[in-house]
PDB file of C-alpha atoms and ligand atoms in Angstrom:
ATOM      1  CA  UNK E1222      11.399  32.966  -5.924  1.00 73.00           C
ATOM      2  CA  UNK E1223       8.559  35.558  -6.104  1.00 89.00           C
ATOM      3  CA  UNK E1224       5.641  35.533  -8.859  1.00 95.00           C
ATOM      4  CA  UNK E1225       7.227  36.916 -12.094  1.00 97.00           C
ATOM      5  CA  UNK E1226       6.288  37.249 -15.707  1.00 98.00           C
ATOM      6  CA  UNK E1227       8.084  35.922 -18.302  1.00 98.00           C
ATOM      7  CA  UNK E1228       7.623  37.508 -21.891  1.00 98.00           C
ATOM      8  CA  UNK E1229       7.170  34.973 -24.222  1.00 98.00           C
ATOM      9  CA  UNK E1230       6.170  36.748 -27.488  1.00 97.00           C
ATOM     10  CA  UNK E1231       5.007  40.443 -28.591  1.00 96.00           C
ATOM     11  CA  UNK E1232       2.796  41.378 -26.209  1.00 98.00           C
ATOM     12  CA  UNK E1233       2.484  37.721 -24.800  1.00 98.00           C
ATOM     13  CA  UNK E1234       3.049  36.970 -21.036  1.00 98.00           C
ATOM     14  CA  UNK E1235       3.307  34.196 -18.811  1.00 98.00           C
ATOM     15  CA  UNK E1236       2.963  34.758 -15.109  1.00 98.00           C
ATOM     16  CA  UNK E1237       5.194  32.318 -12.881  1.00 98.00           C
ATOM     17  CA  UNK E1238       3.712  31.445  -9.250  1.00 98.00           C
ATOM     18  CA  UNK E1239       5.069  30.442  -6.722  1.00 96.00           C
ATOM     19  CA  UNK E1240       2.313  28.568  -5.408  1.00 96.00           C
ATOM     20  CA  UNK E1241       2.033  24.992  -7.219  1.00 96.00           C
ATOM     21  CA  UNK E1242       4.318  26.290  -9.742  1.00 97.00           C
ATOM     22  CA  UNK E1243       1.257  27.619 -11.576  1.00 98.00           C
ATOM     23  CA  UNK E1244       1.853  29.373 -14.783  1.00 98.00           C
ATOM     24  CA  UNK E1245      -1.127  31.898 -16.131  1.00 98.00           C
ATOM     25  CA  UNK E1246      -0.798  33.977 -19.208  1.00 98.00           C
ATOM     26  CA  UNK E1247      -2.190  37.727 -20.610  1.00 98.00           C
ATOM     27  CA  UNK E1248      -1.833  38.726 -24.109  1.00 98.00           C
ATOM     28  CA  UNK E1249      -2.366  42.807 -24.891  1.00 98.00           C
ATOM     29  CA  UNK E1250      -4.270  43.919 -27.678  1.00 98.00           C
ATOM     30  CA  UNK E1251      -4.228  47.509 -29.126  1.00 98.00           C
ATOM     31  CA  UNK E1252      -8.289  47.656 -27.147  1.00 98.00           C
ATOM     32  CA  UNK E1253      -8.156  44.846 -24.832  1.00 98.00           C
ATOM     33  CA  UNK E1254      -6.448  42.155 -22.846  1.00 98.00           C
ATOM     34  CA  UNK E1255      -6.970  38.115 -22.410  1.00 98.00           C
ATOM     35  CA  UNK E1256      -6.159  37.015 -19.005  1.00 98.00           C
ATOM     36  CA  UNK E1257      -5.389  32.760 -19.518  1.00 98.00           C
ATOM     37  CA  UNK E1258      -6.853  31.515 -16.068  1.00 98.00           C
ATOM     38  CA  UNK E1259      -6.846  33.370 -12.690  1.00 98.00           C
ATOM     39  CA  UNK E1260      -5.304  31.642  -9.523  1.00 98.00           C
ATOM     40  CA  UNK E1261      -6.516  29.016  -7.110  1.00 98.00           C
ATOM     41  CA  UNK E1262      -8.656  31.928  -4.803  1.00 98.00           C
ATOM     42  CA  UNK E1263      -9.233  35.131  -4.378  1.00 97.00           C
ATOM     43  CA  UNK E1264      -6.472  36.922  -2.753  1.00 98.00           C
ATOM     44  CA  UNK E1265      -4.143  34.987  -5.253  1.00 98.00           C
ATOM     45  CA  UNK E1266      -6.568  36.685  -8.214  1.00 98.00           C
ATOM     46  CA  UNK E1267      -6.074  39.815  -7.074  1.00 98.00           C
ATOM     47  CA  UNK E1268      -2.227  39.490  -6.693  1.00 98.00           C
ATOM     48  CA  UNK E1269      -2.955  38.627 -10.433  1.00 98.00           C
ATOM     49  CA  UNK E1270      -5.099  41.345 -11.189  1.00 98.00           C
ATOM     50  CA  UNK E1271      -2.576  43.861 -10.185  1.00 98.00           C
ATOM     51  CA  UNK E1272       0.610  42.007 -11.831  1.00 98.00           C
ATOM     52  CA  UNK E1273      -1.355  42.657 -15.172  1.00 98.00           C
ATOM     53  CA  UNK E1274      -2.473  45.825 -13.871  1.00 98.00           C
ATOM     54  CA  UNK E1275       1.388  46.904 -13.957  1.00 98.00           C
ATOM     55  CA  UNK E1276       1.386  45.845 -17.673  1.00 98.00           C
ATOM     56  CA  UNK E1277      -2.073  46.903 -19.535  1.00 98.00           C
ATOM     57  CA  UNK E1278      -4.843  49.266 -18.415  1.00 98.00           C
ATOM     58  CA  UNK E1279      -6.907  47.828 -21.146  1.00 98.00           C
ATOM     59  CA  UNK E1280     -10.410  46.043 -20.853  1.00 98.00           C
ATOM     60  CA  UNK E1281     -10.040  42.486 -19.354  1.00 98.00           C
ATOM     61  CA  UNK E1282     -11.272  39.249 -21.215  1.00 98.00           C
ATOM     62  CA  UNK E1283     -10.561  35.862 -19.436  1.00 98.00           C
ATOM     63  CA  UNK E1284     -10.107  32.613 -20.853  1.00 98.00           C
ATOM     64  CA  UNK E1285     -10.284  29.545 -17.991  1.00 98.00           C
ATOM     65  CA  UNK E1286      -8.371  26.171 -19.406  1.00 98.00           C
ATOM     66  CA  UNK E1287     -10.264  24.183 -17.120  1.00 98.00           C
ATOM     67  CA  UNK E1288     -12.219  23.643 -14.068  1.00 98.00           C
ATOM     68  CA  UNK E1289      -9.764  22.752 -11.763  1.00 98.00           C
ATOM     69  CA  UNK E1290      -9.601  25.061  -8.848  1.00 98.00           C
ATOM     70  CA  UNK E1291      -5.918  26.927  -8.917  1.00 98.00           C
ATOM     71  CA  UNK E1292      -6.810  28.019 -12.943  1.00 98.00           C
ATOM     72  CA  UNK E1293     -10.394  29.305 -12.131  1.00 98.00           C
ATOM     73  CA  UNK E1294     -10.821  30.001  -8.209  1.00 98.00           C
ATOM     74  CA  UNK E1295      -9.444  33.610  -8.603  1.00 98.00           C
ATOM     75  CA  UNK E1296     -11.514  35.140 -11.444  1.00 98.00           C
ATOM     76  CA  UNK E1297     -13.845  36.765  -8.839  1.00 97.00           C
ATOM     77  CA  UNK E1298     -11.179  39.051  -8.481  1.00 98.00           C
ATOM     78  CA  UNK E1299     -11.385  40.699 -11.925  1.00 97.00           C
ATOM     79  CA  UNK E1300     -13.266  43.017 -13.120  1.00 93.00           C
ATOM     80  CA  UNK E1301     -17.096  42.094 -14.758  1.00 90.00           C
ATOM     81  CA  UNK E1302     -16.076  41.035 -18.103  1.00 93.00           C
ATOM     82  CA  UNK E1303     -16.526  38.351 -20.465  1.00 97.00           C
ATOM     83  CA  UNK E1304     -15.109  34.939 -18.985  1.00 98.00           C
ATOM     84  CA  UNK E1305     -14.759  31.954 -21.842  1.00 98.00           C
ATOM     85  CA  UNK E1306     -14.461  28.799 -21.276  1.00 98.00           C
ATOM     86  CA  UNK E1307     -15.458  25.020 -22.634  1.00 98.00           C
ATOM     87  CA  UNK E1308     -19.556  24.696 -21.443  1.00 98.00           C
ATOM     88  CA  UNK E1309     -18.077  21.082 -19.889  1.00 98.00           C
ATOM     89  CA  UNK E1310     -16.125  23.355 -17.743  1.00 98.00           C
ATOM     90  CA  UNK E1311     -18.861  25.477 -16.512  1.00 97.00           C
ATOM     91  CA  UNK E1312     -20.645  22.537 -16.043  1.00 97.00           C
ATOM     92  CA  UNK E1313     -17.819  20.728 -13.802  1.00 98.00           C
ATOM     93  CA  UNK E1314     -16.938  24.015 -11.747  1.00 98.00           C
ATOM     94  CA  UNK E1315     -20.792  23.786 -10.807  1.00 97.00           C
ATOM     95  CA  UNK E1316     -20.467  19.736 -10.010  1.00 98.00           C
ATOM     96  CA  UNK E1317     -17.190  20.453  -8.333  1.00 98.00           C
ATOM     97  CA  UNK E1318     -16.412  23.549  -6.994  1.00 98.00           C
ATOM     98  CA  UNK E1319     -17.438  22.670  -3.068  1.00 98.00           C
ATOM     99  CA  UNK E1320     -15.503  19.277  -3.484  1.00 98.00           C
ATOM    100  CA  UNK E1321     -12.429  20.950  -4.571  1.00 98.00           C
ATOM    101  CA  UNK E1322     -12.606  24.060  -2.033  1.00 98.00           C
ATOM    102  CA  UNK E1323     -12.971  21.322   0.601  1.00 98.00           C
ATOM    103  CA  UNK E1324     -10.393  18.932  -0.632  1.00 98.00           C
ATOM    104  CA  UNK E1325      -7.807  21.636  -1.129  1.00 98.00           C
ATOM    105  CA  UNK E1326      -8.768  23.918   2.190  1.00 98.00           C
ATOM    106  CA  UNK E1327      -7.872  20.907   3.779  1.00 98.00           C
ATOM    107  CA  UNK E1328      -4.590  20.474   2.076  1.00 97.00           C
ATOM    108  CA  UNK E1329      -3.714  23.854   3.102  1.00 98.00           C
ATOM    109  CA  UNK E1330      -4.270  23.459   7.010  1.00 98.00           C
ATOM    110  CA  UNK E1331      -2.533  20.189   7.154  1.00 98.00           C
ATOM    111  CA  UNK E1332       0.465  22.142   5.482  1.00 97.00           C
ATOM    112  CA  UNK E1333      -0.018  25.108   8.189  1.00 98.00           C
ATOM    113  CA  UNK E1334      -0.941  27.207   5.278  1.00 97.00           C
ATOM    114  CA  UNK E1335      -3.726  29.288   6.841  1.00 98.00           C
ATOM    115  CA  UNK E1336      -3.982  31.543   5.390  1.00 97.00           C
ATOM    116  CA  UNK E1337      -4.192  30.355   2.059  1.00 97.00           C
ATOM    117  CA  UNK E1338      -6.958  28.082   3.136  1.00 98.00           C
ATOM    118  CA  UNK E1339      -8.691  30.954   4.923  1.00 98.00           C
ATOM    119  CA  UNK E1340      -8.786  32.909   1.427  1.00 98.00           C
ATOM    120  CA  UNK E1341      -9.465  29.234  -0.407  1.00 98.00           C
ATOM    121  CA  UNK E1342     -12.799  29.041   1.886  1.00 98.00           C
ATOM    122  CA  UNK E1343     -13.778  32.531   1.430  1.00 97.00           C
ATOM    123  CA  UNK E1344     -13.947  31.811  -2.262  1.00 97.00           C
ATOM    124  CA  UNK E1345     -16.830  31.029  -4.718  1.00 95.00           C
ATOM    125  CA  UNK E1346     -15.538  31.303  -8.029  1.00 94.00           C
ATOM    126  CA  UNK E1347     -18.014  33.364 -10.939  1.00 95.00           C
ATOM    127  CA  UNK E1348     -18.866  30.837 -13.305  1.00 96.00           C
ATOM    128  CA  UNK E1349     -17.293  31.229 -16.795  1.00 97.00           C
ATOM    129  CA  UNK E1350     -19.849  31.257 -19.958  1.00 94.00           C
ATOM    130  CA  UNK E1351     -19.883  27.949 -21.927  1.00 87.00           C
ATOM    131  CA  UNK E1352     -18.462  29.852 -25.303  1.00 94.00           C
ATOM    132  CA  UNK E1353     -15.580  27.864 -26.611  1.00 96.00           C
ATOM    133  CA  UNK E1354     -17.006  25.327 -28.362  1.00 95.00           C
ATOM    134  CA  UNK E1355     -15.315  24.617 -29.772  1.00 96.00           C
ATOM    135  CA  UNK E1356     -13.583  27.698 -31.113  1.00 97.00           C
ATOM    136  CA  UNK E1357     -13.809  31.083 -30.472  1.00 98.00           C
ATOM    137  CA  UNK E1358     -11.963  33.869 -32.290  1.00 98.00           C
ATOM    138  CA  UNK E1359     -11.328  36.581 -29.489  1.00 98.00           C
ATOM    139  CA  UNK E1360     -10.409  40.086 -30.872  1.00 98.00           C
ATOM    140  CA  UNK E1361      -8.509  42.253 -29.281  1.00 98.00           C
ATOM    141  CA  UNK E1362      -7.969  45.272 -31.445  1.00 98.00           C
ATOM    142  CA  UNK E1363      -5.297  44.667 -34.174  1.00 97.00           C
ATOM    143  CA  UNK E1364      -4.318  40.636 -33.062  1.00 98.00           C
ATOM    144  CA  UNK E1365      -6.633  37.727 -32.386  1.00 98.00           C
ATOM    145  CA  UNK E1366      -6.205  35.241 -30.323  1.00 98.00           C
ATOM    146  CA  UNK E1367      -7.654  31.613 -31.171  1.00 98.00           C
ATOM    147  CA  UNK E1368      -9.480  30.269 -28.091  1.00 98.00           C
ATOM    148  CA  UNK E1369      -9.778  26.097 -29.027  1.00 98.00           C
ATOM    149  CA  UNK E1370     -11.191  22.951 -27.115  1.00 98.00           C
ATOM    150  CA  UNK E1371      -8.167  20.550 -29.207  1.00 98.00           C
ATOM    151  CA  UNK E1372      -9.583  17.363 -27.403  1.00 98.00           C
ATOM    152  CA  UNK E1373     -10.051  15.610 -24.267  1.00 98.00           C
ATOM    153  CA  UNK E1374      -6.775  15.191 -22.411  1.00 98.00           C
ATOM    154  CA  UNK E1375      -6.327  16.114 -18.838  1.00 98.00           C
ATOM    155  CA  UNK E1376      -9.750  16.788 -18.493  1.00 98.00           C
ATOM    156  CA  UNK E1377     -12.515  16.261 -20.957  1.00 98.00           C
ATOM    157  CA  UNK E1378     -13.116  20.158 -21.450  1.00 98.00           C
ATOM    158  CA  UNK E1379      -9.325  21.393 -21.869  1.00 98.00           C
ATOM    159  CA  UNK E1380      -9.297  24.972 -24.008  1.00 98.00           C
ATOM    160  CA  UNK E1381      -6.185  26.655 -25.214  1.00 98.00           C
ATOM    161  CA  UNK E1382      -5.267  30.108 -26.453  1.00 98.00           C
ATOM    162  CA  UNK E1383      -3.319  30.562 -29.365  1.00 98.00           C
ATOM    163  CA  UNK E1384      -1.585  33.945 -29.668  1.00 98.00           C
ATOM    164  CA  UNK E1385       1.201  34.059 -33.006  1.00 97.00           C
ATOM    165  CA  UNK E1386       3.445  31.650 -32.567  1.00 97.00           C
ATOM    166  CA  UNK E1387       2.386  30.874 -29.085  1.00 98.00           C
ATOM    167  CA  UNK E1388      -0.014  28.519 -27.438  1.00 98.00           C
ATOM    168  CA  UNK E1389      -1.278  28.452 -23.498  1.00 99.00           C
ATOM    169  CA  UNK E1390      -1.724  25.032 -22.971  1.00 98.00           C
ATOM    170  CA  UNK E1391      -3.653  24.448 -19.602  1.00 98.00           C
ATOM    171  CA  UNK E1392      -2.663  21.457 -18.047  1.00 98.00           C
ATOM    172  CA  UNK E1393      -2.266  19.469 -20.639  1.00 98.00           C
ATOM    173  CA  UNK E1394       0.919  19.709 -20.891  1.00 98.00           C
ATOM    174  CA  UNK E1395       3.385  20.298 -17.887  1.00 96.00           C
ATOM    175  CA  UNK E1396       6.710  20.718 -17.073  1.00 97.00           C
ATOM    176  CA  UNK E1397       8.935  20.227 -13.971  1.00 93.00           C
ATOM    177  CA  UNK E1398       6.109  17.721 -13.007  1.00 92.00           C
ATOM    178  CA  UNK E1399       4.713  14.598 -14.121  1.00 92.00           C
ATOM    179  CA  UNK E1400       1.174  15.005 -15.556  1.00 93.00           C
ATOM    180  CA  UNK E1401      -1.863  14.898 -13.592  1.00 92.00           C
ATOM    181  CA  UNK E1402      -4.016  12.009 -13.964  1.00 92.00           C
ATOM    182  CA  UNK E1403      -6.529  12.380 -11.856  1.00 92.00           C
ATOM    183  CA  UNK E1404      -9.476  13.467 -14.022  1.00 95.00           C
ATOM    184  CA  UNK E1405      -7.938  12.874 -17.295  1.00 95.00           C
ATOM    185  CA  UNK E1406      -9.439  11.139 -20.512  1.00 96.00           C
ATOM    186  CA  UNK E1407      -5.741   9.213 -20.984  1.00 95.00           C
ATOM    187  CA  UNK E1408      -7.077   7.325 -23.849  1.00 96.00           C
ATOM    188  CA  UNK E1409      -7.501  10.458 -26.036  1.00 98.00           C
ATOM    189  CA  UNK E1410      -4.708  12.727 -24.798  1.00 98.00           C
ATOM    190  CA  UNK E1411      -2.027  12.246 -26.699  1.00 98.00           C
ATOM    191  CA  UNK E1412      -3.889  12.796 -29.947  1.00 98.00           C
ATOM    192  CA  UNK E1413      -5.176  16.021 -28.357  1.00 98.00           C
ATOM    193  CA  UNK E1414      -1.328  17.016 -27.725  1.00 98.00           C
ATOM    194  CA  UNK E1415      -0.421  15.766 -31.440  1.00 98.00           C
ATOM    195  CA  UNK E1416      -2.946  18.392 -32.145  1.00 98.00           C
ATOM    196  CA  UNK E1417      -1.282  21.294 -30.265  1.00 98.00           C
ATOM    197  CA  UNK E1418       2.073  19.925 -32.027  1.00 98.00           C
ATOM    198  CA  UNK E1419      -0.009  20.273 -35.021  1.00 98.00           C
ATOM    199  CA  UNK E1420      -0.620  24.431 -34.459  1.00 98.00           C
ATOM    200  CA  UNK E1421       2.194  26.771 -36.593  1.00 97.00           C
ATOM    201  CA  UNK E1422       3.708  27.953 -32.658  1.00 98.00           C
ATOM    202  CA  UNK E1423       7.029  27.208 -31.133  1.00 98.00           C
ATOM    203  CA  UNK E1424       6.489  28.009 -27.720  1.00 98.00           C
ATOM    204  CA  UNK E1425       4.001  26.064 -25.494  1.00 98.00           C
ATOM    205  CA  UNK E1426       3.203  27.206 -21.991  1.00 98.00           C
ATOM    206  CA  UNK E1427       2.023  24.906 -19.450  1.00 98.00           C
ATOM    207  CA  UNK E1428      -0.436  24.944 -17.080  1.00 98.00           C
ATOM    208  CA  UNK E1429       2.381  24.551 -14.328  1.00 98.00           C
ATOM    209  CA  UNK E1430       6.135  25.173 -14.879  1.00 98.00           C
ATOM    210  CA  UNK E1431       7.904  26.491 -17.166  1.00 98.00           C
ATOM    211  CA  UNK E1432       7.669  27.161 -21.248  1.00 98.00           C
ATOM    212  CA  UNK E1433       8.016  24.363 -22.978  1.00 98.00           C
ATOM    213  CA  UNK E1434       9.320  23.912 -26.780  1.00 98.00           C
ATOM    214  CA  UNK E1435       8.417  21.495 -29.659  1.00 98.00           C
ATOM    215  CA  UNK E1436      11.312  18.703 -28.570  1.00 98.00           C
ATOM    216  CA  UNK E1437       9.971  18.804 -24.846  1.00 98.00           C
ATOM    217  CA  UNK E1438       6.180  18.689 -25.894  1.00 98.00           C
ATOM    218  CA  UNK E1439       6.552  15.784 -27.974  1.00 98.00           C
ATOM    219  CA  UNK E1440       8.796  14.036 -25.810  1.00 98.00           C
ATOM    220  CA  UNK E1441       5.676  14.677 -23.125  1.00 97.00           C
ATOM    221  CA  UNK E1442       2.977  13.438 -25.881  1.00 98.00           C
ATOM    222  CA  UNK E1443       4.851  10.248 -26.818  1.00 98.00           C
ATOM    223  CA  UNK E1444       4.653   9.324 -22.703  1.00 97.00           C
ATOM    224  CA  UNK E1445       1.105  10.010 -22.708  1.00 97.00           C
ATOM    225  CA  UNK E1446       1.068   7.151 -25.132  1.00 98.00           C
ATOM    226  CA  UNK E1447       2.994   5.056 -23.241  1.00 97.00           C
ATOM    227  CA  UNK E1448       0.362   5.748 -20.058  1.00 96.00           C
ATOM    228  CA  UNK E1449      -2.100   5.210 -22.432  1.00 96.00           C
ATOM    229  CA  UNK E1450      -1.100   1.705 -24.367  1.00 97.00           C
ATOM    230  CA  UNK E1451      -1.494   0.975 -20.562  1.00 96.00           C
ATOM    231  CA  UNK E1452      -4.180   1.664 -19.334  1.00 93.00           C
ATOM    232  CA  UNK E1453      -5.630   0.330 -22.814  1.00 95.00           C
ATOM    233  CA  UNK E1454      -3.950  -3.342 -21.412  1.00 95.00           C
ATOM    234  CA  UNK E1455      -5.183  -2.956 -18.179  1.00 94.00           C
ATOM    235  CA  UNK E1456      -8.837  -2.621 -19.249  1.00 93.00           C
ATOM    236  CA  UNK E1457      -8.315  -5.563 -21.702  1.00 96.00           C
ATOM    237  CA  UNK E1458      -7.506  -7.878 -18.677  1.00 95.00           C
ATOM    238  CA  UNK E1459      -4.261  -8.236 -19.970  1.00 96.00           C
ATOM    239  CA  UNK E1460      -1.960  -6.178 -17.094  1.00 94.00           C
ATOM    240  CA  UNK E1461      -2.635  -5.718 -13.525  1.00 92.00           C
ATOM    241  CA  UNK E1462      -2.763  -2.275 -12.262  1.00 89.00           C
ATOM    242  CA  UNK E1463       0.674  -2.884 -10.457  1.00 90.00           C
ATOM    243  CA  UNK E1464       2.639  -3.991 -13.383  1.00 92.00           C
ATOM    244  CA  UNK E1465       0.989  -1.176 -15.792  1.00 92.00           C
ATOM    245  CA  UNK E1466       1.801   1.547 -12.905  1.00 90.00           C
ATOM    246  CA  UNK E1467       5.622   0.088 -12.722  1.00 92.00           C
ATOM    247  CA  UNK E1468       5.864   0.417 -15.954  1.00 94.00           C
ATOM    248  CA  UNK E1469       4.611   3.738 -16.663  1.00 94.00           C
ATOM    249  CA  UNK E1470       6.947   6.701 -17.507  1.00 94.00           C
ATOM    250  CA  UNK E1471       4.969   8.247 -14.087  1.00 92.00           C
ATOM    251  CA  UNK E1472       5.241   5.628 -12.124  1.00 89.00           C
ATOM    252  CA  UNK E1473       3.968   7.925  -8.982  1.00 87.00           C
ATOM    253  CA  UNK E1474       1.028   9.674 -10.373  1.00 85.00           C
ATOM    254  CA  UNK E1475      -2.162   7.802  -9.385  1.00 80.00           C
ATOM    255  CA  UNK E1476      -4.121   6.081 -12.247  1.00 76.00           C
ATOM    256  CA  UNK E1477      -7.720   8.105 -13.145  1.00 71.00           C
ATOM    257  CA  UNK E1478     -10.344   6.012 -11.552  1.00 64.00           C
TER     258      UNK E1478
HETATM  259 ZN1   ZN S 932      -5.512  20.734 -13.838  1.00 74.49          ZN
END
């Protein structure tokens, strides 16, 4: 299926992508715009730019929800405007950005994905400012939308926007796919997604997949406990790695290291 938006709310957008089932997000303002994270390069941020480009002329504010490469990679491809994000983010795009662009360019060639990996190598993403920290109001002329760092989860600088009743979640939550682990702070994330549960919204959009509603997100939250009772045993001594991953609710998503 081709890239689509999906309106979620009054002026409140989630783009679809095809590519690993990403899901970004723009809300419209009466002045401006927020653009919630910008593609994994820079041919897939411009494909962005001019999706919202068929929706709102306005000014362009972005919000990243985290350093990893397919929700920051593509904000070169905006125009010069501000760029929030968690400082920890900043920070980790600068420790990590050459690690991911190799690890990933070399996903795409052993796929047969040139091209992607041509525009993936071509890419060095503008660093966001450090300025949710760990809230920041964002106006953009008659609605605000609440930028907030809710906790460590899937990484230990997650941000989410809040826009009326609903929230962009990054990856900490996700649907149609397990949860990735991989850089995630698994003792604290389900209290972080208790606190998203806690925010007066109904819809939750993930980070990859689909919209997501209070039922799903909780259902999601009380697995991260599981995953985390876990690991907790594990690093007691009292489970091997084996038995904890056989156990988990995602038994196939490699433990953080
Ligand atoms: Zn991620």
């Amino acid at each position: 299926m081709a890239d689509r938006w999906l309106e979620v709310g009054d002026g409140v957008f989630a783009r679809r992508h095809d590519e690993l089932d990403l899901t970004t997000g723009l809300v419209v303002g009466a002045e401006r715009a927020l653009v919630v994270d910008t593609a994994g390069d820079r041919e897939q941020g411009a494909r962005l730019r001019a999706a919202v480009r068929t929706i709102t002329k306005l000014p362009l504010i972005i919000v990243i929800t985290h350093a990893h490469f397919d929700h920051c990679f593509g904000t070169g491809a905006f125009p010069a405007g501000p760029v929030h994000a968690h400082p920890r983010c900043r920070a980790t795009i600068v420790a990590t950005a050459d690690a991911q662009r190799a690890e990933w360019t070399r996903h795409y060639r052993d796929r047969g994905d040139h091209a992607t990996a041509d525009a993936l190598a071509a890419t060095d993403p503008p660093l966001p400012g450090g300025t949710v920290d760990p809230v920041l109001d964002v106006d953009l002329g008659g609605r605000t939308v609440g930028l907030r760092h809710p906790g460590r989860g899937h990484t230990d600088h997650d941000v989410v926007a809040v826009a009326g009743d609903v929230v962009f979640a990054g990856d900490l939550v996700e649907q149609g796919a397990p949860p990735d682990l991989g850089d995630a702070v698994v003792a604290d994330w389900p209290a972080t997604v208790s606190a998203l549960l806690a925010l007066d919204v109904s819809t939750f959009v993930p980070g990859h997949g689909d919209p997501m509603d209070r039922a799903e997100v909780t259902t999601q939250r009380d697995e991260l406990a599981e995953v985390a009772a876990l690991h907790a045993a594990v690093a007691r001594g009292e489970l091997d790695l084996a038995t904890a991953t056989a156990r988990s609710p995602f038994p196939d998503v490699p433990w953080p290291a």
